[in-house]
CSV table of C-alpha atoms in Angstrom, one decimal:
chain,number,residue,atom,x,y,z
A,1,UNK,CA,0.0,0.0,0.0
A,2,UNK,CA,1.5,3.5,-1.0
A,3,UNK,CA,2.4,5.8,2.2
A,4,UNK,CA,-0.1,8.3,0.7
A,5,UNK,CA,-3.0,5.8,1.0
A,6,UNK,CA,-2.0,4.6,4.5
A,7,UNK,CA,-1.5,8.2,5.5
A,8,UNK,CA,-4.8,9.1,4.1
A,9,UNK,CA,-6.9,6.2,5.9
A,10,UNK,CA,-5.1,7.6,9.1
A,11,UNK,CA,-6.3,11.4,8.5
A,12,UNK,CA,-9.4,10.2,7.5
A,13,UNK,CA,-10.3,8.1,10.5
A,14,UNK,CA,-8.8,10.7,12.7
A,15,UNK,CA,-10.6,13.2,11.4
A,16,UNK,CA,-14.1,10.8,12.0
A,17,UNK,CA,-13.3,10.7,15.6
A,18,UNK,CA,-12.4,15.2,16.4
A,19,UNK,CA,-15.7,15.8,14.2
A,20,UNK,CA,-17.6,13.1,15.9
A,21,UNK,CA,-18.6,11.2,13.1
A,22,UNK,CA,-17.2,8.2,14.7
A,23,UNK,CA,-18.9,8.4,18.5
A,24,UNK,CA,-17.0,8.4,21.5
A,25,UNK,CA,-17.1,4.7,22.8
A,26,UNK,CA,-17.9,3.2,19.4
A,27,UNK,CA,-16.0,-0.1,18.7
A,28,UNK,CA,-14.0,-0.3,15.7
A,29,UNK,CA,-13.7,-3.3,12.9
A,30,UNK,CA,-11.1,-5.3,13.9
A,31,UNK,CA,-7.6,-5.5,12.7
A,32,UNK,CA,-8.9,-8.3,10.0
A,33,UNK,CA,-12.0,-6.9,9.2
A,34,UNK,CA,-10.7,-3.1,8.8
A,35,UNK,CA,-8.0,-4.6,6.2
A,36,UNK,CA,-10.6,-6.2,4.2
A,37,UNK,CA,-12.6,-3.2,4.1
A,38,UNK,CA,-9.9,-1.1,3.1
A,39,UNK,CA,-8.2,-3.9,1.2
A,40,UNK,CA,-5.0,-3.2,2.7
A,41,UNK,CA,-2.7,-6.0,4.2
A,42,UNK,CA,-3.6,-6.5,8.1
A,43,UNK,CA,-0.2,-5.3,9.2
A,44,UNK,CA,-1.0,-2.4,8.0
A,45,UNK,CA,-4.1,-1.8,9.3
A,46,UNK,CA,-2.4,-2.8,12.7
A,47,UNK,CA,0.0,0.3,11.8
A,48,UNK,CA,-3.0,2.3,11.5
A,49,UNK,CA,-4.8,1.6,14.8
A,50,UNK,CA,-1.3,2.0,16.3
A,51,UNK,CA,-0.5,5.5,14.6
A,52,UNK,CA,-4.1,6.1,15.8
A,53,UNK,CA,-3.5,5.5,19.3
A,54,UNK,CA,-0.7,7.1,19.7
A,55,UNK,CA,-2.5,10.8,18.5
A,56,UNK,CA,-4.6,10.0,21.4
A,57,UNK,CA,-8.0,9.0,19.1
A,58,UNK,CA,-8.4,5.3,19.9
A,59,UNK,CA,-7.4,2.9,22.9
A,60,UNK,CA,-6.7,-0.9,22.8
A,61,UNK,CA,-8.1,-2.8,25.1
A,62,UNK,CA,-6.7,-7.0,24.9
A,63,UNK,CA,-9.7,-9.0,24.2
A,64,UNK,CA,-12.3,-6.9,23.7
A,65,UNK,CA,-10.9,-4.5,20.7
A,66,UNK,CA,-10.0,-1.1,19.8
A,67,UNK,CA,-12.4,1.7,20.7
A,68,UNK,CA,-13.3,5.5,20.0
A,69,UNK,CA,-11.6,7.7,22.7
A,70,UNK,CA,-13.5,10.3,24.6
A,71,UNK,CA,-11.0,13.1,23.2
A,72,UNK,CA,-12.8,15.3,25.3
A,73,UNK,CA,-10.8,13.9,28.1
A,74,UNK,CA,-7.1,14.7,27.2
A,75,UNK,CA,-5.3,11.3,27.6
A,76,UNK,CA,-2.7,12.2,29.8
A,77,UNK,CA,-5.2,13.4,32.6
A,78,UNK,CA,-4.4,12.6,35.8
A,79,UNK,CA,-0.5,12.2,35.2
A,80,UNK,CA,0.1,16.1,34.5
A,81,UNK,CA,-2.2,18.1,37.1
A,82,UNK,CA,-4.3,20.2,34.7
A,83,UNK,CA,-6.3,23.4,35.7
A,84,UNK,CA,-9.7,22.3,37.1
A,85,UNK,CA,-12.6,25.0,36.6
A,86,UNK,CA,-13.4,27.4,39.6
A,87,UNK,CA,-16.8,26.0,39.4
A,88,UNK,CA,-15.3,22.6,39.2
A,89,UNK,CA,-15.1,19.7,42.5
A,90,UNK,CA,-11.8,18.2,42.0
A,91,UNK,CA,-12.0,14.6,42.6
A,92,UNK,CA,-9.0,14.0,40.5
A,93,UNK,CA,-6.1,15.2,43.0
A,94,UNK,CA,-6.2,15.3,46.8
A,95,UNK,CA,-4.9,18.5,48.7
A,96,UNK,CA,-5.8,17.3,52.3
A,97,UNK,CA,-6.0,19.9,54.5
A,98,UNK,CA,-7.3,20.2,58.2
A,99,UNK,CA,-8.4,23.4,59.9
A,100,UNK,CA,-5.8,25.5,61.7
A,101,UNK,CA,-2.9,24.7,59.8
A,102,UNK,CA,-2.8,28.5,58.3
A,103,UNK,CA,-2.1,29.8,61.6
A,104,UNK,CA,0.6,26.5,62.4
A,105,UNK,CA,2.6,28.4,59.5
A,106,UNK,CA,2.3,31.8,60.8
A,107,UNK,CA,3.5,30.4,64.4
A,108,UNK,CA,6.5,28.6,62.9
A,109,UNK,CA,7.3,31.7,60.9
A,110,UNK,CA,7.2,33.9,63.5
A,111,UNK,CA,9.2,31.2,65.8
A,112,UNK,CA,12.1,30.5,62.6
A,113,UNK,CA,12.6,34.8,62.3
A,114,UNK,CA,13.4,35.3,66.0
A,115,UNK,CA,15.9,32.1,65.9
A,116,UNK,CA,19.6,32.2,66.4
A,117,UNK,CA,20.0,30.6,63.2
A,118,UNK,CA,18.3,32.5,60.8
A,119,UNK,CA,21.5,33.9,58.7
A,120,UNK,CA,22.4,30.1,58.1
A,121,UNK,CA,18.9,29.7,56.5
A,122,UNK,CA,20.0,32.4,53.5
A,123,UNK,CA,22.8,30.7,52.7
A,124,UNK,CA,23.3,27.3,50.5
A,125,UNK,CA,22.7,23.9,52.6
A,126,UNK,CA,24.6,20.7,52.2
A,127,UNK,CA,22.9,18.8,49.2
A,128,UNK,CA,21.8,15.9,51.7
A,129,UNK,CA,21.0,18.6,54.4
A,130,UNK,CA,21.5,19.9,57.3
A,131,UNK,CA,23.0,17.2,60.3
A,132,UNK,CA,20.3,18.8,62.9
A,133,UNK,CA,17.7,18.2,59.9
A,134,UNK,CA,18.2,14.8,58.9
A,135,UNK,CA,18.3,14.0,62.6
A,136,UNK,CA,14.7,15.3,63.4
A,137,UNK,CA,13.9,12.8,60.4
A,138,UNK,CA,15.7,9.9,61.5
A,139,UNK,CA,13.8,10.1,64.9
A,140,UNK,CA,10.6,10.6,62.6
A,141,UNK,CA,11.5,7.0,61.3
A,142,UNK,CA,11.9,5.6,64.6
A,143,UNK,CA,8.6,6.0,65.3
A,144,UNK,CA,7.8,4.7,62.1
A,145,UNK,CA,9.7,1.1,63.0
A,146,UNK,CA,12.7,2.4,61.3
A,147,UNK,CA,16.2,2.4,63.1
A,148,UNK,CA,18.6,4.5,61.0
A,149,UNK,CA,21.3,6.3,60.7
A,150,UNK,CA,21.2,10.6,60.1
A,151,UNK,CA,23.9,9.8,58.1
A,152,UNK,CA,21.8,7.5,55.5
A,153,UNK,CA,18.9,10.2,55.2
A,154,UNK,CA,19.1,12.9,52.6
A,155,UNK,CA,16.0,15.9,52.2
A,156,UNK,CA,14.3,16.2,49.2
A,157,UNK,CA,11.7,18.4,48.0
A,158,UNK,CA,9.4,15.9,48.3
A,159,UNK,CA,8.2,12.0,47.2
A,160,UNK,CA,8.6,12.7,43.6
A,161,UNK,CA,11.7,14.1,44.2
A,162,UNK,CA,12.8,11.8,46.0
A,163,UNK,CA,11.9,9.0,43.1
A,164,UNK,CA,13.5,10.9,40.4
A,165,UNK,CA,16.8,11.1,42.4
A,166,UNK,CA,16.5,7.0,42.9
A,167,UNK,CA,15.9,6.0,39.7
A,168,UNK,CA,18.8,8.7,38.4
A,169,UNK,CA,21.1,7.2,40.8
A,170,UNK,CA,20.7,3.8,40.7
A,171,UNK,CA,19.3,2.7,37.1
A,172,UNK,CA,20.4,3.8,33.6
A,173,UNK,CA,18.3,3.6,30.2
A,174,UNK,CA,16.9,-0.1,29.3
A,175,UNK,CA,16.9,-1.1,32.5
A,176,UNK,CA,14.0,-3.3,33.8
A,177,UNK,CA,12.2,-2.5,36.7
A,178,UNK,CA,9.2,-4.5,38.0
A,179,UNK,CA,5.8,-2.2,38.9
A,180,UNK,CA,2.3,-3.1,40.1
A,181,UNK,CA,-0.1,-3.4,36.7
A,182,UNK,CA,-1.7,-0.3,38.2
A,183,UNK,CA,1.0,1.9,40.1
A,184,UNK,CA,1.1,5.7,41.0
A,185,UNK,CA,1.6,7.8,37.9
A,186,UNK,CA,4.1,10.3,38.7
A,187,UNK,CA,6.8,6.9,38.8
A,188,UNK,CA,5.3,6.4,35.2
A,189,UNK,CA,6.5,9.6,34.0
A,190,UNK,CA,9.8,9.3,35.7
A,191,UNK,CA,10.4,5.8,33.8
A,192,UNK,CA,9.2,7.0,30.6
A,193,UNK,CA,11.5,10.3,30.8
A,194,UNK,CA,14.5,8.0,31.6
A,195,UNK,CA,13.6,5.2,29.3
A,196,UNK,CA,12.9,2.7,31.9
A,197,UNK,CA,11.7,-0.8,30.9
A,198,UNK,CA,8.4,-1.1,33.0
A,199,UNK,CA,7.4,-4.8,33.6
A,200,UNK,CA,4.0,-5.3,35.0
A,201,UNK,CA,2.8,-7.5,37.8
A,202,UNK,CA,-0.6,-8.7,38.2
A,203,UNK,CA,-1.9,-7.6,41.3
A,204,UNK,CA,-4.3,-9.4,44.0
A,205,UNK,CA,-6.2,-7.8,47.0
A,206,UNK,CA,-3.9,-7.5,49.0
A,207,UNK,CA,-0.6,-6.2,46.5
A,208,UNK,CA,1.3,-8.3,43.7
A,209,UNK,CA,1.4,-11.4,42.9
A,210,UNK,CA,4.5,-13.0,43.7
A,211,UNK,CA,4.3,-16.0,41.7
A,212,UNK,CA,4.5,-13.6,38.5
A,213,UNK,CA,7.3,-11.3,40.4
A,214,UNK,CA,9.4,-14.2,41.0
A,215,UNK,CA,9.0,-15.6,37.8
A,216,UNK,CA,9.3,-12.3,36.1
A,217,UNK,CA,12.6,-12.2,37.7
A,218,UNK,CA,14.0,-15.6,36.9
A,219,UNK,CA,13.2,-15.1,33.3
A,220,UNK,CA,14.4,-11.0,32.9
A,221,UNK,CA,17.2,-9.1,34.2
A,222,UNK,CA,15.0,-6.9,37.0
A,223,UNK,CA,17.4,-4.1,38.2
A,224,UNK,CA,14.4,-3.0,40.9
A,225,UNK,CA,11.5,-3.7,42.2
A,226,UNK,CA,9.1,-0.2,42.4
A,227,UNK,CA,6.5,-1.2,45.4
A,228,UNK,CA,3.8,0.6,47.2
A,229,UNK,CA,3.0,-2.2,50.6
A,230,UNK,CA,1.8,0.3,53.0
A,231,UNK,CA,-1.7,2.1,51.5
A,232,UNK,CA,-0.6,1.4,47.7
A,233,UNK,CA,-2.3,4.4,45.3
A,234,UNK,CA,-4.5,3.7,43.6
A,235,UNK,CA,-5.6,0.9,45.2
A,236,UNK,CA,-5.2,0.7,49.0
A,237,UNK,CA,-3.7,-2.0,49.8
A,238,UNK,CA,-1.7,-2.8,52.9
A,239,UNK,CA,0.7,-5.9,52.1
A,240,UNK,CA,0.3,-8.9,54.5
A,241,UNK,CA,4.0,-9.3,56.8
A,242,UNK,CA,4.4,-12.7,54.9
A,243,UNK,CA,3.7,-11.0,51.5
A,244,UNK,CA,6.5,-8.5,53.0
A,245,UNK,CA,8.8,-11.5,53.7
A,246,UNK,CA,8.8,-13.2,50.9
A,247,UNK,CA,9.2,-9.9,48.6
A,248,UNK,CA,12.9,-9.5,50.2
A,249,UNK,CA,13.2,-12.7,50.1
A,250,UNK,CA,12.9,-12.9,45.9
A,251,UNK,CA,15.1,-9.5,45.9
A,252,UNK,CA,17.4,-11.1,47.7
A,253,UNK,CA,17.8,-14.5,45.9
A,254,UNK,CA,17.7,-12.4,42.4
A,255,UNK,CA,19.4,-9.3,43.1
A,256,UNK,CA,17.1,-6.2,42.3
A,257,UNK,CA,16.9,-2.8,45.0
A,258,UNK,CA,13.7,-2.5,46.4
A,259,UNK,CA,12.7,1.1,46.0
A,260,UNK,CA,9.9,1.8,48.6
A,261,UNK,CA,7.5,4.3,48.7
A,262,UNK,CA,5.7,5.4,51.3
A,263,UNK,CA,3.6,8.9,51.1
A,264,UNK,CA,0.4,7.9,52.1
A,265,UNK,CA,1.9,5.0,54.6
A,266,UNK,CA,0.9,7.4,57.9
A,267,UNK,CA,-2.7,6.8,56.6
A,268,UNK,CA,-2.7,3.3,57.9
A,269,UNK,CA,-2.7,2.0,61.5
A,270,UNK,CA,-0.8,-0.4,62.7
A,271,UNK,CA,0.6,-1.4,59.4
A,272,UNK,CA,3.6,-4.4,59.1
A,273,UNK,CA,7.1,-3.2,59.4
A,274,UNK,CA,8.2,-1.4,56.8
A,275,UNK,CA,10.5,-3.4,53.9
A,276,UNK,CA,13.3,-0.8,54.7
A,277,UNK,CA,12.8,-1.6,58.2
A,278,UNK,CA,13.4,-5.4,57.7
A,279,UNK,CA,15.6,-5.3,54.2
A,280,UNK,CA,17.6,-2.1,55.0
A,281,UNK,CA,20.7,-3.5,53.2
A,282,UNK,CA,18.6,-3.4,50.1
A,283,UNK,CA,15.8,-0.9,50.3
A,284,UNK,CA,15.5,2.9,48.9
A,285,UNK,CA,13.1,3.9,51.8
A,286,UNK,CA,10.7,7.2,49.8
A,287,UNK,CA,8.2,9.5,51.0
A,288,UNK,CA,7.1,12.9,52.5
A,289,UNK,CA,5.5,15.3,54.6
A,290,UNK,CA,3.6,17.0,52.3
A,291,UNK,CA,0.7,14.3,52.3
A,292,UNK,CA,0.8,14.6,56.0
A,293,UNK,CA,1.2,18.3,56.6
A,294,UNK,CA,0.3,20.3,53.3
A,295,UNK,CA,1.1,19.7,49.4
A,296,UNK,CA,2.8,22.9,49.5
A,297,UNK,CA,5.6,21.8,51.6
A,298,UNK,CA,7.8,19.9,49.7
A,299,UNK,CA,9.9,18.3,52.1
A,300,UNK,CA,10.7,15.0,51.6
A,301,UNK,CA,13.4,12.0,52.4
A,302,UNK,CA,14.8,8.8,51.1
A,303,UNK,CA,16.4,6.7,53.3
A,304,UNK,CA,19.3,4.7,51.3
A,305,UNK,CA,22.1,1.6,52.0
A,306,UNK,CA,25.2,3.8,52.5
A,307,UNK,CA,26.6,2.3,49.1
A,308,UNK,CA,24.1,4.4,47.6
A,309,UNK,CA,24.2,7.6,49.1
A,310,UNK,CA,27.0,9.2,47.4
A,311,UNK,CA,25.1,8.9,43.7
A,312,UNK,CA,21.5,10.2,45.3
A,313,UNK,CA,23.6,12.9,46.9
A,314,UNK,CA,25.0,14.2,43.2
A,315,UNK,CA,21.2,13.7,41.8
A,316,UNK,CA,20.0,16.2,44.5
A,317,UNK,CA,23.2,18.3,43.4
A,318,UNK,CA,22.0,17.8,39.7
A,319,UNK,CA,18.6,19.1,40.2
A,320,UNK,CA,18.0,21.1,43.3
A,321,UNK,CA,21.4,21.4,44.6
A,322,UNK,CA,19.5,21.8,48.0
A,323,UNK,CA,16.0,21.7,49.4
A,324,UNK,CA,15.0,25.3,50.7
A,325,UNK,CA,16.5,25.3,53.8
A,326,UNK,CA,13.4,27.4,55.4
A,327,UNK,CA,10.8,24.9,54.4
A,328,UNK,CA,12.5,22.3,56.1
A,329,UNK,CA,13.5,24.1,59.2
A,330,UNK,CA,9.9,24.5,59.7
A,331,UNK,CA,9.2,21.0,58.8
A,332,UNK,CA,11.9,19.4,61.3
A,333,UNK,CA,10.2,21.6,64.3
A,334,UNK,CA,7.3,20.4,63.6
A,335,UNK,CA,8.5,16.8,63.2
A,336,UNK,CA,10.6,17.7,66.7
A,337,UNK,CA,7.2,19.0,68.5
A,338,UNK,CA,4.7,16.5,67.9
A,339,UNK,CA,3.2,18.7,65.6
A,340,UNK,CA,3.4,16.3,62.6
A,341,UNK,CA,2.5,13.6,64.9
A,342,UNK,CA,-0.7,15.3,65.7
A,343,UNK,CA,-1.4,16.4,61.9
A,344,UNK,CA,-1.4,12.5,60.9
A,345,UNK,CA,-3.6,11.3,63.7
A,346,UNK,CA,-6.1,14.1,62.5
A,347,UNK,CA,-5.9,13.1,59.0
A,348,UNK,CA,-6.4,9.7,59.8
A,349,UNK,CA,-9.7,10.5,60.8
A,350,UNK,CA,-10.5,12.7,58.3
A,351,UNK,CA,-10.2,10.2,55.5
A,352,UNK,CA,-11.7,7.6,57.9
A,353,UNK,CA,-14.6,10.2,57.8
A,354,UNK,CA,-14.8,10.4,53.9
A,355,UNK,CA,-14.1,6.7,53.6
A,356,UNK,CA,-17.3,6.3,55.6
A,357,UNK,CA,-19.2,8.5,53.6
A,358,UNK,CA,-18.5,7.4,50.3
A,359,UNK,CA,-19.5,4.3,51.2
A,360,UNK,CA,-23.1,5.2,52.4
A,361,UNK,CA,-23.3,7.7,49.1
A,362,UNK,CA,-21.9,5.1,46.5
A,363,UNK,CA,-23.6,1.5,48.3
A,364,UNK,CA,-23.7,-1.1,46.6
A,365,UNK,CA,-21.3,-0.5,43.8
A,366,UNK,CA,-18.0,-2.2,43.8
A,367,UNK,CA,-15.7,0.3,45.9
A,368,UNK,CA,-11.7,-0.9,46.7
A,369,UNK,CA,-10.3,0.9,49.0
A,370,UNK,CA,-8.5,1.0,52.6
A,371,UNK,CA,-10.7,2.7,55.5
A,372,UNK,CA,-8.5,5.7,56.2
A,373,UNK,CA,-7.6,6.5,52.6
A,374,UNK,CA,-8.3,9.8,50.9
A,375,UNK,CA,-9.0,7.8,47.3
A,376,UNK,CA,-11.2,5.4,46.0
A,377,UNK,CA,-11.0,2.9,43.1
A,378,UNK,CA,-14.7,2.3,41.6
A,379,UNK,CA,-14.1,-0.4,38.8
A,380,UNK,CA,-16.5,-0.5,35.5
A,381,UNK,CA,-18.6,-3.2,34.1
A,382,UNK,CA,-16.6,-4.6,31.1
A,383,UNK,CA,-19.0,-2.9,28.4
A,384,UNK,CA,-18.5,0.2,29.9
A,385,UNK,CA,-16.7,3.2,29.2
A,386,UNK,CA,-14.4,5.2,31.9
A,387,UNK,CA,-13.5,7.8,29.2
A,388,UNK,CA,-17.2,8.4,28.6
A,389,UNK,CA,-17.9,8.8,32.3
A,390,UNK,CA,-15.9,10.7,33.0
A,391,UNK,CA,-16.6,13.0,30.1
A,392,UNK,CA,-20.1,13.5,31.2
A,393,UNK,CA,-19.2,14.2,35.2
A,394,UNK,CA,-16.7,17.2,33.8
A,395,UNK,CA,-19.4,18.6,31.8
A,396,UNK,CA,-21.5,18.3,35.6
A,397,UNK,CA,-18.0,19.9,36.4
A,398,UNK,CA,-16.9,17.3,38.6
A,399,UNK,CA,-13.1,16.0,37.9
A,400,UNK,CA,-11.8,12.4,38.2
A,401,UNK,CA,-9.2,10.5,37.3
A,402,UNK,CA,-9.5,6.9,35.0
A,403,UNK,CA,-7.2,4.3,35.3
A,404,UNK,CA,-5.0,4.8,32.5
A,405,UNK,CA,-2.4,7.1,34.1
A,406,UNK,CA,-2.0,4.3,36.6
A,407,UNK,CA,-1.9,1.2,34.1
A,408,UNK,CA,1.0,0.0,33.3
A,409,UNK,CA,0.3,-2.8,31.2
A,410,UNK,CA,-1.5,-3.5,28.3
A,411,UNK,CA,-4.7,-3.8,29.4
A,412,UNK,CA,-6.7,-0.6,30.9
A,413,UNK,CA,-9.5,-1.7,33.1
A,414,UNK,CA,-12.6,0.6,33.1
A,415,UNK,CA,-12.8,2.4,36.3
A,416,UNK,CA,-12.3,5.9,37.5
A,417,UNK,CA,-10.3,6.9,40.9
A,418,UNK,CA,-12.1,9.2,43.4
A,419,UNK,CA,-9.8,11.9,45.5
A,420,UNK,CA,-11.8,12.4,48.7
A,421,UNK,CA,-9.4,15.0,50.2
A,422,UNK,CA,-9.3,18.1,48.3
A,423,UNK,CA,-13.2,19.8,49.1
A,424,UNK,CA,-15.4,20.0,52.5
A,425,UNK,CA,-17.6,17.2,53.5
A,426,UNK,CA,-21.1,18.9,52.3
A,427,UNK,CA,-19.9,19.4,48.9
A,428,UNK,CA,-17.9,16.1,48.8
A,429,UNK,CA,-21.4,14.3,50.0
A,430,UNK,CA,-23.6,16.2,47.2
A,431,UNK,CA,-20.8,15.3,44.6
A,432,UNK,CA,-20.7,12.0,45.2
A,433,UNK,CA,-24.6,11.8,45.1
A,434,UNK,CA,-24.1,13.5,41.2
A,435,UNK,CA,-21.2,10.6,40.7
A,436,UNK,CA,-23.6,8.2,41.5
A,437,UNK,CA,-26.3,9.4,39.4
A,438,UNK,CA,-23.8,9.6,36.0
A,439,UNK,CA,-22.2,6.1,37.0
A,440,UNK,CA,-25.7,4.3,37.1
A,441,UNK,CA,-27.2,6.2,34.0
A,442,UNK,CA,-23.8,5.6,32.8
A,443,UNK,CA,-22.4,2.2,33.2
A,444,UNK,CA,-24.8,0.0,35.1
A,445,UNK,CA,-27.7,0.3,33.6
C-alpha cells in the first residue's frame, strides 16, 4: 500500500473521531476486518490503529478491541495536574487539608525569624541537608519502626523528588524495573522520561502477585522492584508481613533494590514493618510530609544503604542542589514538637470520615479501597466506558481520574479513581450523590 494511501486512511479516520462522526465509545472493525474493508494487508491496518493511538484518538483494550476515545478527556489526565474550573469539584487530586494549619505556619514563621540561626537559612545547605535536619527525620523514622542512621537520610523536595533522584542514581536507560499493573503515575513519567523498561505485575487484593514477580525475575534481568505495601495508590492496599517476607526474600535470591514508597503510609494504622525496616541492606526507603502536613511543603526523604548515598547525593546536586532550607526548618520543628505527629492522627480521621461516607453515598457499587484513605477505586462493568464517564461528570463539572495514568500494562481496566481529600464534606457528600447518578445512567444500567 503507498504511504499516501495509509497516511490518508489515518487522516481520514482521525478526522471521523475530532468531528464526531465516529462516536466516543464506538468499537471499531477489527484489525482483519478493517484490512478487508480497506483492502489493505492486516499489518497495516495494525500500523494504522497504532499511529491512531498514539495521536490519542483510539485505545486498545486486549480481548475486547479497539475503541473510539472520549478526546474530550485529554489522555494524559491525571499524570500532568491540569487546571480544574473554579466552578469545578476536584476529585482528581487530593490536597488534604485540616483546619488550623494556616495559623501553624504563621506560628512557625514567626518562631524561625526570632531564631539564632536565621542567617544560616540564607545561605546554600549541604545537598543531603542539614546534620540537625536529617536527625529530626531519623527520629521521625523511629517512630515509624525504622532504626537509622542521620547519616543514611538525605532531604528532598518531596516524594517525587525523591523517586526521580533513585531512579537517576541507581538505574540507567533499558533497564528493567518491575511495577504493580496499576502503580502511582508520577513513577510512570519518571520511567518513561529516563527510558525505563516497566514490567508489569498482576496484582491481588492484598498487593502483587508474587508468583508472576518471581518468575518475572527468573526469566528477565530486574534491576528494581518499584513497590507501594503500606496504602498502595491507587488501590489501597496494605501488604500482609508474609507478602513482605517473601518480597525481600525474591530480591534477595535475584538481586534487584527495592525502591519503597511510602507517602500515604501514615494513613494506615498499625501497618507491618516497613520493607526498609526489615531489608535495610537493600531498600531505597521514599516519602514525605507534604501528604501529611500540606502539598505545598515539599519536604521530603529517602532513606538509602550507604553504598548508595554518594550517587543520590550528586542527583540532588544535579537538580535542586539543596532543598530550601526554610521549608525544612519549619518542617523538622514540627517533626521535633509533635506537631506532625498530631497532623497525621487528624488526618487519619479525616479520611476515615470520607471513607465512611462514600460508602453510604456510592452503596452497593463495587468500591476498593482502605478505610482511612483519601481515594477510591470504583471499577466498571466490562462494556463500559471510563473515558465516557468521565466526560459526562466534567461537563457536571466534577473532575476524576481513569485508570490509564496508573496502568501499566497492556490492558486498561474501566474504572475511575475518586480523591476524597481536596473539598469539605457537604460538597464532597452532594458530589458523590451526582457521581452516582452519572455512574448508574452511565455504566450499570
Amino acid at each position: 500500500m503507498a504511504a499516501s494511501r495509509y497516511k490518508m486512511l489515518v487522516d481520514a479516520l482521525a478526522s471521523d473521531i475530532r468531528t464526531g462522526r465516529l462516536a466516543a465509545g464506538v468499537r471499531l472493525p477489527t484489525h482483519r476486518g478493517l484490512a478487508a474493508r480497506e483492502g489493505i494487508a492486516v499489518v497495516t491496518a495494525t500500523r494504522v490503529y497504532a499511529e491512531l493511538e498514539a495521536m490519542g484518538l483510539v485505545s486498545r483494550e486486549q480481548g475486547r478491541g479497539t475503541f473510539v476515545r472520549d478526546i474530550s478527556v485529554p489522555a494524559g489526565h491525571g499524570i500532568d495536574q491540569r487546571a480544574v474550573a473554579t466552578d469545578a469539584v476536584d476529585l482528581s487530586f487530593n490536597y488534604p487539608s485540616l483546619p488550623g494549619q494556616a495559623d501553624l505556619l504563621r506560628q512557625a514563621l514567626r518562631e524561625v525569624a526570632t531564631s539564632g540561626d536565621l542567617d544560616s537559612l540564607l545561605r546554600y545547605q549541604p545537598h543531603r541537608g542539614r546534620p540537625q535536619d536529617r536527625a529530626s527525620i531519623a527520629r521521625h523514622l523511629g517512630r515509624r519502626g525504622i532504626t537509622t542512621d542521620a547519616d543514611q537520610i538525605l532531604i528532598t523536595s518531596g516524594a517525587q523528588h525523591g523517586l526521580a533522584i533513585t531512579v537517576m542514581a541507581v538505574l540507567n536507560a533499558g533497564d528493567v524495573v518491575a511495577v504493580d499493573a496499576l502503580t502511582y503515575p508520577g513513577f510512570k513519567v519518571l520511567a518513561h522520561a529516563l527510558q525505563l523498561d516497566l514490567e508489569p505485575i498482576p496484582t491481588t487484593t492484598n498487593g502483587p502477585d508474587l508468583d508472576a514477580l518471581e518468575e518475572l525475575c527468573a526469566t528477565r534481568p530486574v534491576r528494581a522492584i518499584y513497590t507501594m505495601p503500606t496504602l498502595h495508590n491507587p488501590l489501597g492496599w496494605v501488604m500482609p508481613a508474609t507478602d513482605r517476607t517473601r518480597l525481600i526474600k525474591i530480591a534477595r535470591q535475584h538481586g534487584p533494590l527495592i525502591i519503597e514508597d511510602a507517602a500515604y503510609a501514615y494513613l494506615a494504622e498499625a501497618p507491618p514493618p516497613p520493607l526498609a525496616a526489615t531489608a535495610p541492606d537493600i531498600t531505597v526507603y521514599v516519602s514525605t510530609l507534604s501528604k501529611s502536613i500540606a502539598t505545598g511543603l515539599r519536604v521530603g526523604f529517602v532513606l538509602a544503604p550507604p553504598p548508595v548515598v554518594p550517587s543520590l547525593e550528586r542527583a540532588i546536586r544535579a537538580t535542586t542542589w539543596n532543598t530550601p532550607a526554610l521549608t525544612t526548618a519549619i518542617a523538622c520543628r514540627w517533626l521535633d514538637d509533635g506537631t506532625v505527629n498530631r497532623l497525621e492522627a487528624q488526618k487519619r480521621d479525616d479520611a476515615k470520615t470520607r471513607q465512611a461516607l462514600v460508602r453510604q453515598e456510592l452503596a452497593g457499587l463495587p468500591l476498593i479501597g482502605h478505610p482511612s484513605s483519601y481515594f477510591t477505586w470504583l471499577p466498571l462493568p466490562d462494556d463500559a466506558r471510563a473515558d465516557r464517564l468521565t466526560a459526562t461528570l466534567a461537563r457536571r463539572h466534577i473532575s476524576v481520574t481513569t485508570a490509564e495514568p496508573f496502568t501499566t500494562s497492556t490492558h486498561t481496566p474501566q474504572a475511575i479513581r475518586l480523591a476524597l481529600g481536596s473539598t469539605d464534606l457537604d460538597t464532597l457528600r452532594s458530589t458523590l450523590r451526582t457521581v452516582r447518578q452519572v455512574a448508574v445512567e452511565d455504566a450499570y444500567t
